[in-house]
JSON list of C-alpha atoms in Angstrom, two decimals:
[
{"chain": "R", "resi": 90, "resn": "MET", "atom": "CA", "xyz": [-196.56, 16.43, -43.33]},
{"chain": "R", "resi": 91, "resn": "ILE", "atom": "CA", "xyz": [-197.36, 19.38, -45.57]},
{"chain": "R", "resi": 92, "resn": "PRO", "atom": "CA", "xyz": [-198.99, 18.13, -48.83]},
{"chain": "R", "resi": 93, "resn": "ILE", "atom": "CA", "xyz": [-196.94, 19.96, -51.48]},
{"chain": "R", "resi": 94, "resn": "ARG", "atom": "CA", "xyz": [-198.51, 19.62, -54.97]},
{"chain": "R", "resi": 95, "resn": "GLY", "atom": "CA", "xyz": [-196.07, 21.59, -57.15]},
{"chain": "R", "resi": 96, "resn": "LEU", "atom": "CA", "xyz": [-194.35, 24.89, -57.62]},
{"chain": "R", "resi": 97, "resn": "ASP", "atom": "CA", "xyz": [-196.63, 27.69, -56.46]},
{"chain": "R", "resi": 98, "resn": "HIS", "atom": "CA", "xyz": [-194.48, 30.68, -57.30]},
{"chain": "R", "resi": 99, "resn": "ILE", "atom": "CA", "xyz": [-190.94, 31.91, -57.52]},
{"chain": "R", "resi": 100, "resn": "VAL", "atom": "CA", "xyz": [-189.77, 35.48, -57.05]},
{"chain": "R", "resi": 101, "resn": "LEU", "atom": "CA", "xyz": [-187.03, 36.83, -59.30]},
{"chain": "R", "resi": 102, "resn": "ARG", "atom": "CA", "xyz": [-185.35, 40.16, -58.58]},
{"chain": "R", "resi": 103, "resn": "VAL", "atom": "CA", "xyz": [-184.79, 41.85, -61.96]},
{"chain": "R", "resi": 104, "resn": "LYS", "atom": "CA", "xyz": [-182.91, 44.80, -63.46]},
{"chain": "R", "resi": 105, "resn": "ASP", "atom": "CA", "xyz": [-184.67, 45.00, -66.85]},
{"chain": "R", "resi": 106, "resn": "LEU", "atom": "CA", "xyz": [-188.40, 44.30, -66.46]},
{"chain": "R", "resi": 107, "resn": "PRO", "atom": "CA", "xyz": [-189.29, 44.73, -70.18]},
{"chain": "R", "resi": 108, "resn": "ALA", "atom": "CA", "xyz": [-186.65, 42.18, -71.24]},
{"chain": "R", "resi": 109, "resn": "MET", "atom": "CA", "xyz": [-187.86, 39.73, -68.61]},
{"chain": "R", "resi": 110, "resn": "LEU", "atom": "CA", "xyz": [-191.51, 40.22, -69.64]},
{"chain": "R", "resi": 111, "resn": "HIS", "atom": "CA", "xyz": [-190.57, 39.60, -73.28]},
{"chain": "R", "resi": 112, "resn": "PHE", "atom": "CA", "xyz": [-188.72, 36.40, -72.35]},
{"chain": "R", "resi": 113, "resn": "TYR", "atom": "CA", "xyz": [-191.29, 34.92, -69.98]},
{"chain": "R", "resi": 114, "resn": "CYS", "atom": "CA", "xyz": [-194.42, 36.04, -71.90]},
{"chain": "R", "resi": 115, "resn": "ASP", "atom": "CA", "xyz": [-193.46, 36.21, -75.57]},
{"chain": "R", "resi": 116, "resn": "VAL", "atom": "CA", "xyz": [-190.93, 33.37, -75.65]},
{"chain": "R", "resi": 117, "resn": "LEU", "atom": "CA", "xyz": [-192.18, 30.96, -72.97]},
{"chain": "R", "resi": 118, "resn": "GLY", "atom": "CA", "xyz": [-195.89, 31.81, -73.11]},
{"chain": "R", "resi": 119, "resn": "CYS", "atom": "CA", "xyz": [-196.58, 33.06, -69.58]},
{"chain": "R", "resi": 120, "resn": "THR", "atom": "CA", "xyz": [-199.44, 35.53, -69.18]},
{"chain": "R", "resi": 121, "resn": "LEU", "atom": "CA", "xyz": [-199.76, 38.61, -67.00]},
{"chain": "R", "resi": 122, "resn": "GLU", "atom": "CA", "xyz": [-201.70, 37.64, -63.86]},
{"chain": "R", "resi": 123, "resn": "ARG", "atom": "CA", "xyz": [-201.55, 40.96, -62.01]},
{"chain": "R", "resi": 124, "resn": "GLN", "atom": "CA", "xyz": [-199.44, 44.08, -61.66]},
{"chain": "R", "resi": 125, "resn": "ARG", "atom": "CA", "xyz": [-198.80, 45.95, -58.40]},
{"chain": "R", "resi": 126, "resn": "ASP", "atom": "CA", "xyz": [-196.97, 49.14, -59.38]},
{"chain": "R", "resi": 127, "resn": "ASP", "atom": "CA", "xyz": [-197.23, 50.43, -55.80]},
{"chain": "R", "resi": 128, "resn": "LEU", "atom": "CA", "xyz": [-195.05, 47.50, -54.66]},
{"chain": "R", "resi": 129, "resn": "GLY", "atom": "CA", "xyz": [-192.97, 47.01, -57.78]},
{"chain": "R", "resi": 130, "resn": "LEU", "atom": "CA", "xyz": [-194.39, 43.54, -58.42]},
{"chain": "R", "resi": 131, "resn": "THR", "atom": "CA", "xyz": [-195.42, 41.86, -61.67]},
{"chain": "R", "resi": 132, "resn": "GLN", "atom": "CA", "xyz": [-196.94, 38.40, -61.43]},
{"chain": "R", "resi": 133, "resn": "LEU", "atom": "CA", "xyz": [-196.98, 36.06, -64.41]},
{"chain": "R", "resi": 134, "resn": "ARG", "atom": "CA", "xyz": [-199.08, 32.92, -64.78]},
{"chain": "R", "resi": 135, "resn": "ALA", "atom": "CA", "xyz": [-196.95, 29.87, -65.64]},
{"chain": "R", "resi": 136, "resn": "GLY", "atom": "CA", "xyz": [-199.43, 26.99, -65.80]},
{"chain": "R", "resi": 137, "resn": "ALA", "atom": "CA", "xyz": [-200.57, 26.32, -62.23]},
{"chain": "R", "resi": 138, "resn": "ALA", "atom": "CA", "xyz": [-197.70, 28.41, -60.78]},
{"chain": "R", "resi": 139, "resn": "LEU", "atom": "CA", "xyz": [-196.66, 32.06, -60.75]},
{"chain": "R", "resi": 140, "resn": "ILE", "atom": "CA", "xyz": [-193.39, 33.76, -61.58]},
{"chain": "R", "resi": 141, "resn": "ASP", "atom": "CA", "xyz": [-193.12, 37.05, -59.70]},
{"chain": "R", "resi": 142, "resn": "LEU", "atom": "CA", "xyz": [-190.82, 39.70, -61.15]},
{"chain": "R", "resi": 143, "resn": "VAL", "atom": "CA", "xyz": [-189.60, 42.35, -58.70]},
{"chain": "R", "resi": 144, "resn": "PRO", "atom": "CA", "xyz": [-187.57, 45.21, -60.21]},
{"chain": "R", "resi": 145, "resn": "VAL", "atom": "CA", "xyz": [-184.60, 46.01, -57.95]},
{"chain": "R", "resi": 146, "resn": "ASP", "atom": "CA", "xyz": [-185.42, 49.73, -58.12]},
{"chain": "R", "resi": 147, "resn": "GLY", "atom": "CA", "xyz": [-189.01, 49.26, -56.83]},
{"chain": "R", "resi": 148, "resn": "LYS", "atom": "CA", "xyz": [-190.33, 49.22, -53.27]},
{"chain": "R", "resi": 149, "resn": "LEU", "atom": "CA", "xyz": [-189.92, 45.46, -52.78]},
{"chain": "R", "resi": 150, "resn": "GLY", "atom": "CA", "xyz": [-186.73, 45.30, -54.83]},
{"chain": "R", "resi": 151, "resn": "ARG", "atom": "CA", "xyz": [-184.91, 47.94, -52.80]},
{"chain": "R", "resi": 152, "resn": "ALA", "atom": "CA", "xyz": [-185.60, 45.89, -49.67]},
{"chain": "R", "resi": 153, "resn": "GLY", "atom": "CA", "xyz": [-183.83, 42.83, -51.13]},
{"chain": "R", "resi": 154, "resn": "GLY", "atom": "CA", "xyz": [-180.24, 44.04, -51.35]},
{"chain": "R", "resi": 155, "resn": "ALA", "atom": "CA", "xyz": [-177.93, 44.10, -54.35]},
{"chain": "R", "resi": 156, "resn": "ALA", "atom": "CA", "xyz": [-179.19, 43.35, -57.85]},
{"chain": "R", "resi": 157, "resn": "PRO", "atom": "CA", "xyz": [-178.68, 39.85, -59.26]},
{"chain": "R", "resi": 158, "resn": "GLY", "atom": "CA", "xyz": [-175.50, 39.43, -61.29]},
{"chain": "R", "resi": 159, "resn": "LEU", "atom": "CA", "xyz": [-172.77, 36.97, -62.23]},
{"chain": "R", "resi": 160, "resn": "GLU", "atom": "CA", "xyz": [-171.33, 36.91, -58.70]},
{"chain": "R", "resi": 161, "resn": "GLY", "atom": "CA", "xyz": [-174.56, 37.64, -56.82]},
{"chain": "R", "resi": 162, "resn": "ARG", "atom": "CA", "xyz": [-177.25, 35.28, -58.01]},
{"chain": "R", "resi": 163, "resn": "ASN", "atom": "CA", "xyz": [-180.46, 35.00, -56.06]},
{"chain": "R", "resi": 164, "resn": "LEU", "atom": "CA", "xyz": [-181.05, 31.30, -56.86]},
{"chain": "R", "resi": 165, "resn": "ASP", "atom": "CA", "xyz": [-179.36, 28.32, -58.48]},
{"chain": "R", "resi": 166, "resn": "HIS", "atom": "CA", "xyz": [-182.16, 27.43, -60.91]},
{"chain": "R", "resi": 167, "resn": "PHE", "atom": "CA", "xyz": [-185.85, 26.72, -60.98]},
{"chain": "R", "resi": 168, "resn": "CYS", "atom": "CA", "xyz": [-187.73, 24.16, -62.96]},
{"chain": "R", "resi": 169, "resn": "LEU", "atom": "CA", "xyz": [-190.91, 24.53, -64.99]},
{"chain": "R", "resi": 170, "resn": "TRP", "atom": "CA", "xyz": [-192.90, 21.36, -65.66]},
{"chain": "R", "resi": 171, "resn": "ILE", "atom": "CA", "xyz": [-193.63, 21.13, -69.41]},
{"chain": "R", "resi": 172, "resn": "ASP", "atom": "CA", "xyz": [-196.41, 18.85, -70.67]},
{"chain": "R", "resi": 173, "resn": "PRO", "atom": "CA", "xyz": [-196.50, 17.95, -73.46]},
{"chain": "R", "resi": 174, "resn": "PHE", "atom": "CA", "xyz": [-192.73, 18.06, -73.91]},
{"chain": "R", "resi": 175, "resn": "ASP", "atom": "CA", "xyz": [-192.19, 18.45, -77.66]},
{"chain": "R", "resi": 176, "resn": "GLU", "atom": "CA", "xyz": [-188.43, 18.88, -77.86]},
{"chain": "R", "resi": 177, "resn": "ALA", "atom": "CA", "xyz": [-188.37, 19.92, -81.52]},
{"chain": "R", "resi": 178, "resn": "GLU", "atom": "CA", "xyz": [-191.00, 22.62, -80.98]},
{"chain": "R", "resi": 179, "resn": "ILE", "atom": "CA", "xyz": [-189.38, 23.85, -77.76]},
{"chain": "R", "resi": 180, "resn": "ARG", "atom": "CA", "xyz": [-186.01, 24.16, -79.50]},
{"chain": "R", "resi": 181, "resn": "ARG", "atom": "CA", "xyz": [-187.59, 25.87, -82.52]},
{"chain": "R", "resi": 182, "resn": "LEU", "atom": "CA", "xyz": [-189.24, 28.49, -80.30]},
{"chain": "R", "resi": 183, "resn": "LEU", "atom": "CA", "xyz": [-186.05, 29.11, -78.32]},
{"chain": "R", "resi": 184, "resn": "GLU", "atom": "CA", "xyz": [-183.91, 29.36, -81.46]},
{"chain": "R", "resi": 185, "resn": "THR", "atom": "CA", "xyz": [-186.37, 31.77, -83.08]},
{"chain": "R", "resi": 186, "resn": "ALA", "atom": "CA", "xyz": [-186.10, 33.97, -80.00]},
{"chain": "R", "resi": 187, "resn": "GLY", "atom": "CA", "xyz": [-182.29, 33.79, -80.02]},
{"chain": "R", "resi": 188, "resn": "ILE", "atom": "CA", "xyz": [-182.18, 31.82, -76.77]},
{"chain": "R", "resi": 189, "resn": "ALA", "atom": "CA", "xyz": [-179.32, 29.33, -76.36]},
{"chain": "R", "resi": 190, "resn": "ALA", "atom": "CA", "xyz": [-180.24, 26.05, -74.70]},
{"chain": "R", "resi": 191, "resn": "GLY", "atom": "CA", "xyz": [-178.24, 23.12, -73.39]},
{"chain": "R", "resi": 192, "resn": "PRO", "atom": "CA", "xyz": [-178.67, 19.52, -74.48]},
{"chain": "R", "resi": 193, "resn": "THR", "atom": "CA", "xyz": [-181.76, 17.52, -73.64]},
{"chain": "R", "resi": 194, "resn": "GLU", "atom": "CA", "xyz": [-180.88, 15.11, -70.87]},
{"chain": "R", "resi": 195, "resn": "THR", "atom": "CA", "xyz": [-182.78, 12.77, -68.58]},
{"chain": "R", "resi": 196, "resn": "ARG", "atom": "CA", "xyz": [-183.00, 14.26, -65.11]},
{"chain": "R", "resi": 197, "resn": "PHE", "atom": "CA", "xyz": [-184.94, 13.43, -61.99]},
{"chain": "R", "resi": 198, "resn": "GLY", "atom": "CA", "xyz": [-187.62, 15.83, -60.79]},
{"chain": "R", "resi": 199, "resn": "ALA", "atom": "CA", "xyz": [-190.89, 15.97, -58.89]},
{"chain": "R", "resi": 200, "resn": "ARG", "atom": "CA", "xyz": [-192.59, 13.63, -61.35]},
{"chain": "R", "resi": 201, "resn": "GLY", "atom": "CA", "xyz": [-189.68, 11.21, -61.83]},
{"chain": "R", "resi": 202, "resn": "ASP", "atom": "CA", "xyz": [-187.06, 10.90, -64.55]},
{"chain": "R", "resi": 203, "resn": "GLY", "atom": "CA", "xyz": [-187.84, 12.87, -67.66]},
{"chain": "R", "resi": 204, "resn": "PRO", "atom": "CA", "xyz": [-186.34, 14.95, -70.42]},
{"chain": "R", "resi": 205, "resn": "SER", "atom": "CA", "xyz": [-185.05, 18.38, -69.47]},
{"chain": "R", "resi": 206, "resn": "ILE", "atom": "CA", "xyz": [-183.32, 21.34, -71.05]},
{"chain": "R", "resi": 207, "resn": "TYR", "atom": "CA", "xyz": [-181.38, 24.03, -69.19]},
{"chain": "R", "resi": 208, "resn": "LEU", "atom": "CA", "xyz": [-181.29, 27.63, -70.39]},
{"chain": "R", "resi": 209, "resn": "GLN", "atom": "CA", "xyz": [-180.86, 31.13, -69.03]},
{"chain": "R", "resi": 210, "resn": "ASP", "atom": "CA", "xyz": [-183.20, 34.09, -68.99]},
{"chain": "R", "resi": 211, "resn": "PRO", "atom": "CA", "xyz": [-181.98, 37.57, -70.04]},
{"chain": "R", "resi": 212, "resn": "GLU", "atom": "CA", "xyz": [-180.57, 38.28, -66.56]},
{"chain": "R", "resi": 213, "resn": "GLY", "atom": "CA", "xyz": [-178.63, 35.04, -66.16]},
{"chain": "R", "resi": 214, "resn": "ASN", "atom": "CA", "xyz": [-181.11, 33.08, -64.03]},
{"chain": "R", "resi": 215, "resn": "THR", "atom": "CA", "xyz": [-180.88, 29.41, -64.92]},
{"chain": "R", "resi": 216, "resn": "LEU", "atom": "CA", "xyz": [-184.11, 27.58, -65.56]},
{"chain": "R", "resi": 217, "resn": "GLU", "atom": "CA", "xyz": [-184.94, 24.03, -66.48]},
{"chain": "R", "resi": 218, "resn": "LEU", "atom": "CA", "xyz": [-187.76, 23.00, -68.79]},
{"chain": "R", "resi": 219, "resn": "LYS", "atom": "CA", "xyz": [-188.77, 19.47, -67.78]},
{"chain": "R", "resi": 220, "resn": "GLY", "atom": "CA", "xyz": [-191.16, 17.01, -69.31]},
{"chain": "R", "resi": 221, "resn": "PRO", "atom": "CA", "xyz": [-193.03, 14.19, -67.62]},
{"chain": "R", "resi": 222, "resn": "ALA", "atom": "CA", "xyz": [-191.57, 10.70, -67.30]},
{"chain": "R", "resi": 223, "resn": "ALA", "atom": "CA", "xyz": [-194.16, 9.38, -69.77]},
{"chain": "R", "resi": 224, "resn": "VAL", "atom": "CA", "xyz": [-192.47, 11.29, -72.61]},
{"chain": "R", "resi": 225, "resn": "LEU", "atom": "CA", "xyz": [-189.37, 9.12, -72.26]},
{"chain": "R", "resi": 226, "resn": "SER", "atom": "CA", "xyz": [-191.25, 5.87, -72.76]},
{"chain": "R", "resi": 227, "resn": "GLU", "atom": "CA", "xyz": [-193.25, 7.36, -75.64]},
{"chain": "R", "resi": 228, "resn": "GLN", "atom": "CA", "xyz": [-190.04, 8.54, -77.37]},
{"chain": "R", "resi": 229, "resn": "SER", "atom": "CA", "xyz": [-188.39, 5.14, -76.74]},
{"chain": "R", "resi": 230, "resn": "ASN", "atom": "CA", "xyz": [-191.39, 3.30, -78.19]},
{"chain": "R", "resi": 231, "resn": "ALA", "atom": "CA", "xyz": [-191.43, 5.59, -81.23]},
{"chain": "R", "resi": 232, "resn": "GLY", "atom": "CA", "xyz": [-187.87, 4.53, -82.08]},
{"chain": "R", "resi": 233, "resn": "ASP", "atom": "CA", "xyz": [-188.57, 0.78, -81.77]}
]
């Protein structure tokens, strides 16, 4: 068996790199890990994982076919593990940035059932922000 420990990286094909950099870095707090202009590849640090952004007009992007769009998405969604999961602060940051988010619901993930919020990035990719299972019991105890 291969011992998977978590999300290593995800590659998103993008049309508007500056908008995606703003969203992932300025709104969500990722940092620039490395840039390969010769390939058309920007890699962002997202905790222990990477989010690779590949502009569709770059060397790698041209090799991947049509650009992502409403009828041609390149993935269903991906999930970022958030710890600590402070719902009020997450929602405040998203609202300040003009990002709409769905309701917080309990969903199952790699670390068990926990709170999660679905939202979309500027190019329509769906992502999930998910907290650890421990947050649920802490929130339940706080209301007792």
